[in-house]
Amino acid sequence: MFKWLSGKKADDTPKAHSLDLEELKEQLKSELNVGSDLVFRTMKKDGEKLIFCLMNSSIDSTRLDDIVIKSILNNKDMEWTCESIAKVLPMISITAVNQLSEVVSGINEGKVYIYAEGQPYGILADVSKTLERGLEKAETESLVYGPKIAFTESLQANMNILRNNIKDEDLCAEDLTVGKRSKTKAKLVYIKGIADEEIVQTFRQRVQELNLDYVPGTTVLGQYIESDSWSVFPQLMTTELPDRVSIALYRGKVAVLLDRSPDCLYGPTSFFAFFESTEDVYMRWNMGLFLRMLRLVATFFSVLLTPAYVAVLTYHYEVIPSPLLLSLGESRARVPFPPVMEALLLEFVIELLREAGARLPTKVGQTMGIVGGIVIGQAAVEAGFTSNILIIIIALSALGSFTTPSYLMGTAIRIIRFPIIIMAGLWGGIGIMLCFCYFIVHLLKLETIGGPYLTPVYPVRLKDLGYSFFKLPPQYLSFRPLTNRTEDQERFPKRKAKQKKDVDE
């Protein structure tokens, strides 16, 4: 019975042994369990045998025939040893292996295992077939200014994009594997000398300690490694924009790329970072500041506008001006439901329209969302199911939630609106404040990798406000965010340059 070598040291010379090729085939068939997809090809010369073991659906047959097999056939006088075969395959990534687990893993990855009978080990030649789409525009993060290119499902292509953006010799990309069975390749990406080593180690440890069979994508990976998976608020940012990742890496953050996933995961990420857009970097600082504050105000009104309507009409009529109170009374004269039921019904209809529009083809979804909203809203008012004023309030709340650049955070904002509406219907303004205070306390207790979730507001870091809550002129952002605990704090030596200029003068 053939016994696979346990691995040799650098100074050990492996001894040749006889291996029956039929026995090799049986061992590989037993380990791979793939049936007809596992293919064996054998070459013979002067009593010598050379076997090729490969997964038919995972290899590029053109590369196998034109580069590997043709190169071996063109060197007829070559001795069939692993060293000789490796020398005639200069364009192929080659690895010497002598353990069964390494061979099985390599074949599953689309490599061909080449073994010459009687040799102490074989070689794995990379002839894998990669299926990937071309570079396209981002689908979920629309931009007016800035690069439009998006990540693809290829880990190699995504790393290539990042290296084109960051031509820094300190850019590190560590190889990781996620999933015991799927063995999905991943990359831990950071800039050495900027990223804090403790944060890098935290990311590395949490990914390596995952005891899972399969992780389908980076958004799911983020749920496994974030600090509080029960919270509705995302604690790590996922994006399909390479430019956004590049900016984050230069600020001292750490990213994770996963093979077959078109998104990148990075952190640490505060609550306010989800309201930043890549456009803010490319626009003038005052325009970017206005848009960022507009998003925050829109989110605030999106959460509280509908609950305030319910609370006022249910318990607090006295705060409504008399002319508006008359208009509200006429609008609700035919409505048979209490305000809380009316608001929940319309919020549910808005969510139905949004979900249906997202699942339908793009052009059909846009048409259905616009026409459906107009038709249903008008019909609901005429039938007496709701009032005109609530239609306006619900529409404004929906628009406010759609201004959030992050899809995950926008969804979280829409979800927390429902319990606040219910509390407003039960206890009025007191219910709104109780629910609002609960979410504030929850956000204060929440942590992201590397620090508190509400930083730089809590704890207060005035220097970091220009990176998150506000947007300042770029010449005043000479230091990287303190929140990320970066090793190299200076983005550009502003003060030193000014001192040197003063001395020269």
XYZ file of C-alpha atoms in Angstrom:
505
model
C 0.000 0.000 0.000
C 1.451 3.394 -1.003
C 2.133 5.758 1.846
C 2.207 9.491 1.035
C 5.294 11.293 2.272
C 4.801 13.522 5.295
C 6.886 16.324 3.826
C 10.652 16.653 3.561
C 13.061 19.135 5.066
C 15.206 21.408 2.971
C 18.330 19.281 3.464
C 16.644 15.888 2.963
C 16.922 14.032 -0.306
C 13.752 12.041 -0.967
C 14.267 8.444 -1.924
C 12.652 7.096 -5.039
C 9.944 4.542 -4.561
C 7.609 2.588 -6.737
C 4.001 3.739 -6.937
C 1.385 1.860 -8.865
C -0.592 4.343 -10.964
C -3.798 2.378 -10.616
C -3.481 2.674 -6.875
C -2.994 6.422 -7.239
C -6.184 6.657 -9.297
C -8.164 4.745 -6.701
C -6.924 6.978 -3.884
C -7.847 10.149 -5.763
C -11.269 8.808 -6.757
C -11.933 7.902 -3.136
C -10.949 11.363 -1.876
C -12.616 13.504 -4.559
C -15.950 11.659 -5.038
C -16.695 13.442 -8.299
C -17.465 10.602 -10.692
C -16.900 11.295 -14.375
C -15.661 14.836 -13.771
C -12.291 13.473 -12.586
C -10.151 12.650 -15.644
C -6.878 10.718 -15.885
C -4.631 10.983 -18.947
C -1.555 8.787 -19.327
C 1.548 9.160 -21.523
C 4.062 6.368 -22.153
C 7.684 6.431 -23.350
C 10.263 3.641 -23.225
C 8.461 1.874 -20.432
C 8.003 5.088 -18.421
C 4.565 6.359 -17.520
C 3.387 9.925 -16.902
C -0.107 10.538 -15.536
C -2.197 13.727 -15.591
C -4.977 13.982 -12.984
C -7.446 16.842 -13.446
C -10.984 18.063 -12.896
C -12.491 18.371 -16.363
C -14.920 21.192 -15.528
C -12.347 23.352 -13.715
C -9.411 23.403 -16.145
C -8.751 25.329 -19.312
C -8.323 22.565 -21.883
C -6.552 24.929 -24.308
C -3.853 25.766 -21.769
C -3.490 22.112 -20.846
C -3.048 20.932 -24.445
C -1.086 23.856 -25.920
C 1.225 24.634 -23.023
C 1.582 21.582 -20.795
C 1.182 18.510 -22.988
C 2.665 20.056 -26.145
C 5.718 21.292 -24.200
C 6.366 17.805 -22.877
C 5.905 16.182 -26.313
C 8.255 18.684 -27.961
C 11.040 17.613 -25.600
C 11.233 13.915 -26.549
C 14.741 13.394 -25.176
C 13.819 14.852 -21.793
C 13.910 12.535 -18.820
C 10.521 12.303 -17.141
C 11.327 13.724 -13.734
C 9.556 16.474 -11.834
C 12.545 18.811 -12.189
C 12.756 18.312 -15.960
C 9.030 18.769 -16.495
C 9.004 21.945 -14.413
C 11.783 23.449 -16.577
C 9.801 23.094 -19.809
C 6.672 24.731 -18.349
C 7.907 28.296 -17.773
C 4.515 29.992 -18.265
C 2.650 27.881 -15.719
C 2.511 28.286 -11.946
C 4.041 25.061 -10.616
C 4.112 23.603 -7.098
C 5.856 20.432 -5.937
C 3.643 18.309 -3.667
C 3.946 14.946 -1.951
C 0.877 14.829 0.284
C -2.517 13.524 -0.708
C -4.370 16.480 0.873
C -2.312 18.954 -1.175
C -3.015 17.055 -4.393
C -6.763 16.891 -3.732
C -6.900 20.596 -2.845
C -4.939 21.539 -5.980
C -7.150 19.494 -8.318
C -10.250 21.085 -6.786
C -8.770 24.525 -7.525
C -8.413 23.747 -11.233
C -4.809 22.535 -11.305
C -3.502 19.442 -13.071
C -1.463 16.939 -11.054
C 1.445 15.528 -13.041
C 3.157 12.433 -11.681
C 5.946 10.365 -13.223
C 5.988 6.767 -12.061
C 8.739 6.094 -9.555
C 9.252 9.726 -8.532
C 9.190 10.753 -4.841
C 6.695 13.556 -5.526
C 4.593 15.121 -8.280
C 3.840 18.648 -9.414
C 0.685 20.756 -9.616
C 0.445 22.991 -12.701
C -2.115 25.785 -12.687
C -4.324 25.501 -15.783
C -7.491 26.694 -14.067
C -10.354 28.226 -16.001
C -11.586 31.475 -14.473
C -15.158 32.542 -15.139
C -15.616 36.246 -14.483
C -17.476 39.210 -15.887
C -15.760 42.286 -17.205
C -15.324 45.524 -15.333
C -18.638 47.364 -15.035
C -20.210 50.337 -13.270
C -21.352 49.985 -9.682
C -24.995 48.927 -9.355
C -25.842 49.724 -5.728
C -23.666 52.834 -5.255
C -24.431 55.423 -7.909
C -21.967 58.288 -8.353
C -21.905 61.600 -10.230
C -18.206 62.358 -9.616
C -15.340 59.938 -9.190
C -14.380 56.595 -10.799
C -17.353 54.404 -11.713
C -15.478 51.074 -11.910
C -16.701 48.333 -9.548
C -15.273 45.141 -8.105
C -15.933 41.813 -9.843
C -16.252 38.246 -8.569
C -12.568 37.519 -9.246
C -10.245 37.911 -6.266
C -7.226 38.301 -8.543
C -8.925 41.010 -10.615
C -10.013 42.885 -7.481
C -6.470 42.856 -6.094
C -5.216 44.086 -9.457
C -7.626 47.044 -9.288
C -6.498 47.906 -5.759
C -2.811 47.723 -6.675
C -3.435 50.038 -9.614
C -5.017 52.522 -7.207
C -2.425 52.102 -4.434
C 1.100 51.874 -5.814
C 2.596 51.653 -2.344
C 5.283 49.121 -1.498
C 3.773 48.825 1.999
C 0.425 47.558 0.694
C 0.039 44.123 2.281
C -2.319 41.376 1.086
C -2.297 38.322 3.351
C -3.767 35.054 2.097
C -6.602 33.605 4.177
C -8.994 30.694 3.696
C -12.661 30.828 4.741
C -14.832 27.711 5.049
C -13.728 24.216 6.033
C -15.385 22.616 3.021
C -15.544 25.444 0.476
C -11.976 26.649 1.216
C -12.786 30.037 -0.275
C -9.745 32.240 -0.812
C -9.656 35.614 0.906
C -7.246 38.530 1.175
C -6.594 40.644 4.260
C -5.512 44.015 2.846
C -3.925 46.906 4.725
C -1.064 49.407 4.417
C 1.792 48.524 6.727
C 2.968 51.510 8.720
C -0.465 53.157 8.613
C -2.904 50.503 9.861
C -2.771 49.702 13.562
C -1.306 46.236 14.120
C -3.861 45.447 16.834
C -6.768 46.103 14.460
C -5.068 44.027 11.756
C -4.604 41.171 14.217
C -8.248 41.399 15.304
C -9.454 41.063 11.702
C -7.013 38.227 11.038
C -7.972 36.332 14.169
C -11.738 36.653 13.712
C -11.576 35.419 10.111
C -9.223 32.531 10.893
C -11.271 31.359 13.873
C -14.480 30.953 11.859
C -15.501 27.304 12.071
C -17.871 27.228 9.090
C -18.466 25.063 6.041
C -19.164 27.906 3.624
C -19.404 31.708 3.549
C -21.292 32.955 0.445
C -20.052 36.562 0.451
C -18.437 39.452 2.280
C -21.728 40.761 3.694
C -22.275 37.388 5.406
C -18.635 37.334 6.525
C -19.160 40.748 8.103
C -22.070 39.404 10.157
C -19.866 36.630 11.529
C -16.928 38.816 12.560
C -18.700 41.977 13.744
C -19.022 42.710 17.454
C -22.828 42.451 17.857
C -24.685 40.303 15.343
C -28.040 40.935 17.096
C -28.013 44.644 16.268
C -29.960 45.929 13.256
C -27.155 48.406 12.513
C -24.234 47.202 10.358
C -20.857 47.595 12.085
C -18.605 46.993 9.077
C -18.806 48.680 5.703
C -19.317 46.705 2.501
C -18.759 48.446 -0.813
C -18.317 47.589 -4.477
C -16.214 50.698 -5.182
C -12.415 50.174 -5.259
C -11.860 53.899 -4.863
C -13.722 53.930 -1.573
C -11.588 51.054 -0.293
C -8.399 52.852 -1.346
C -9.411 55.966 0.604
C -10.249 53.805 3.642
C -6.876 52.018 3.520
C -5.018 55.334 3.456
C -6.986 56.339 6.548
C -5.670 53.300 8.413
C -8.540 50.861 7.923
C -8.324 47.152 7.127
C -10.155 45.438 4.250
C -11.121 41.849 3.462
C -11.664 40.615 -0.102
C -13.389 37.296 -0.707
C -13.165 35.246 -3.866
C -16.411 35.039 -5.891
C -17.793 38.073 -4.049
C -18.141 41.465 -5.819
C -17.956 43.454 -2.566
C -15.195 44.447 -0.179
C -15.520 44.507 3.603
C -13.561 47.041 5.649
C -13.384 48.601 9.074
C -13.301 49.979 11.692
C -16.453 51.857 10.686
C -18.382 54.334 12.793
C -22.092 55.134 12.506
C -21.445 58.400 10.671
C -19.221 56.730 8.065
C -22.319 55.114 6.547
C -23.558 58.574 5.540
C -20.378 59.442 3.643
C -20.255 59.109 -0.109
C -17.172 58.806 -2.292
C -18.451 61.874 -4.127
C -17.760 63.953 -1.022
C -14.018 63.521 -1.589
C -14.161 64.762 -5.181
C -16.465 67.720 -4.562
C -15.527 71.063 -3.034
C -15.529 70.865 0.748
C -18.497 73.243 1.221
C -20.644 71.294 -1.246
C -19.646 68.014 0.372
C -20.446 69.430 3.823
C -23.905 70.550 2.662
C -24.737 67.142 1.152
C -23.448 65.243 4.183
C -25.517 67.350 6.579
C -28.503 66.984 4.239
C -28.239 63.186 4.493
C -28.072 63.271 8.288
C -31.064 65.646 8.569
C -33.014 63.583 6.017
C -32.337 60.419 8.033
C -33.488 62.138 11.245
C -36.766 63.218 9.659
C -37.193 59.841 7.988
C -37.154 58.165 11.396
C -39.312 60.662 13.307
C -41.703 62.306 10.802
C -44.316 59.535 10.557
C -44.237 58.713 14.314
C -44.690 62.434 15.055
C -47.803 62.490 12.808
C -49.239 59.481 14.655
C -48.476 60.906 18.112
C -49.893 64.359 17.336
C -53.157 63.095 15.818
C -53.641 60.520 18.583
C -52.722 62.451 21.761
C -51.440 65.974 21.060
C -54.006 67.909 19.007
C -53.153 71.073 20.943
C -49.776 71.482 19.177
C -51.405 71.697 15.740
C -52.177 75.246 14.487
C -55.882 75.900 14.020
C -55.820 76.334 10.196
C -53.862 73.089 9.810
C -56.108 71.286 12.298
C -59.133 72.076 10.154
C -57.385 70.732 7.068
C -56.361 67.568 8.923
C -59.916 67.019 10.137
C -61.304 67.275 6.612
C -58.627 64.958 5.260
C -59.299 62.271 7.893
C -63.104 62.597 7.901
C -63.594 59.410 5.829
C -60.688 57.382 7.191
C -61.997 54.463 9.316
C -58.639 53.538 10.891
C -56.800 55.133 13.805
C -53.626 57.055 12.796
C -51.254 54.271 13.897
C -52.993 51.656 11.717
C -53.169 54.093 8.829
C -49.426 54.854 9.067
C -48.387 51.202 9.401
C -50.532 50.252 6.404
C -48.942 52.875 4.158
C -45.408 52.093 5.382
C -46.045 48.443 4.569
C -47.263 49.368 1.064
C -44.136 51.498 0.480
C -41.914 48.590 1.502
C -43.844 46.281 -0.839
C -43.323 48.671 -3.749
C -39.614 49.047 -2.943
C -39.029 45.302 -2.712
C -41.007 44.550 -5.851
C -39.117 47.241 -7.771
C -35.784 45.800 -6.636
C -36.657 42.264 -7.763
C -38.041 43.141 -11.193
C -35.862 44.008 -14.209
C -34.492 47.564 -14.033
C -36.786 49.304 -16.532
C -39.897 47.397 -15.442
C -39.073 47.979 -11.766
C -38.730 51.750 -12.177
C -42.009 51.974 -14.095
C -43.823 49.773 -11.621
C -42.551 51.802 -8.645
C -43.630 55.147 -10.065
C -46.971 54.046 -11.529
C -47.768 51.782 -8.571
C -47.085 54.541 -6.051
C -49.234 57.082 -7.889
C -52.110 54.698 -8.594
C -52.213 53.111 -5.157
C -51.839 56.455 -3.353
C -54.594 58.151 -5.340
C -56.924 55.161 -5.049
C -56.316 54.865 -1.290
C -57.220 58.525 -0.736
C -60.370 58.335 -2.885
C -61.468 55.114 -1.173
C -61.047 56.684 2.259
C -58.281 54.367 3.481
C -55.849 57.193 4.201
C -55.478 60.968 4.132
C -53.650 63.183 1.663
C -51.339 64.586 4.356
C -50.124 61.148 5.443
C -49.346 60.278 1.815
C -47.039 63.325 1.697
C -45.402 62.447 5.044
C -44.812 58.820 4.056
C -43.300 59.902 0.734
C -40.937 62.341 2.486
C -39.903 59.657 4.976
C -39.163 57.212 2.167
C -37.111 59.824 0.290
C -35.144 60.567 3.452
C -34.194 56.912 3.918
C -33.128 56.619 0.266
C -30.530 59.398 0.671
C -28.292 57.088 2.746
C -25.356 55.970 0.539
C -25.099 52.587 2.287
C -27.858 50.140 1.338
C -27.493 48.223 4.617
C -27.798 51.356 6.749
C -30.754 52.605 4.656
C -32.543 49.315 5.291
C -31.816 49.562 9.025
C -33.294 53.086 9.112
C -36.501 51.851 7.461
C -36.788 48.939 9.910
C -36.471 50.993 13.109
C -39.276 53.272 11.900
C -41.883 50.568 12.561
C -41.348 50.124 16.343
C -41.222 53.920 16.786
C -44.582 54.266 14.973
C -46.109 51.580 17.219
C -44.799 53.282 20.374
C -46.148 56.640 19.114
C -49.584 55.065 18.698
C -49.480 53.592 22.225
C -47.984 56.441 24.284
C -47.680 59.443 21.964
C -44.664 61.705 22.384
C -43.494 59.781 25.462
C -43.407 56.587 23.408
C -41.339 58.286 20.706
C -38.828 59.542 23.267
C -38.593 56.137 24.985
C -37.921 54.393 21.687
C -35.527 57.107 20.516
C -33.582 56.988 23.795
C -33.398 53.201 23.585
C -31.759 53.380 20.148
C -29.359 56.121 21.317
C -28.276 53.991 24.303
C -27.934 50.984 22.014
C -25.681 52.962 19.658
C -23.612 54.223 22.605
C -23.036 50.652 23.807
C -22.369 49.279 20.331
C -18.784 48.684 19.268
C -17.095 48.197 15.945
C -13.725 46.567 15.443
C -11.301 49.036 16.906
C -13.513 51.257 19.048
C -16.952 52.712 19.898
C -19.596 52.873 17.173
C -20.494 56.556 17.680
C -16.945 57.866 17.509
C -15.932 60.712 17.112
C -19.051 62.075 18.847
C -18.690 59.545 21.686
C -15.992 59.610 22.866
C -15.405 63.142 21.570
C -12.479 63.486 19.166
C -12.628 66.968 17.692
C -9.925 66.326 15.091
C -11.896 63.431 13.609
C -15.092 65.448 13.081
C -13.708 66.667 9.757
C -13.587 63.072 8.511
C -17.039 61.928 9.613
C -19.644 64.359 10.912
C -18.418 67.407 8.989
C -16.256 67.980 5.944
C -13.427 70.491 6.194
C -11.094 71.937 3.562
C -8.443 69.316 2.674
C -5.520 71.472 3.852
C -6.897 71.249 7.411
C -6.928 67.430 7.349
C -3.186 66.934 7.661
C -3.634 64.126 10.225
C -5.259 60.740 9.764
C -8.291 59.900 11.944
C -7.318 59.297 15.581
C -10.121 56.742 15.836
C -8.243 54.277 13.607
C -5.120 54.508 15.844
C -2.874 54.768 12.793
C 0.871 54.361 13.245
C 1.736 57.092 10.737
C -0.486 59.986 11.816
C 0.603 62.620 9.280
C -0.950 62.644 5.842
C 1.312 65.474 4.746
C 3.821 67.414 6.864
C 1.846 70.643 6.881
C 3.403 72.183 9.972
C 6.965 71.206 9.083
C 6.602 72.663 5.604
C 5.236 75.898 7.046
C 8.090 76.143 9.555
C 10.644 75.541 6.793
C 9.026 78.245 4.668
C 9.176 80.716 7.567
C 12.867 79.944 8.127
C 13.683 80.405 4.443
C 11.951 83.756 4.447
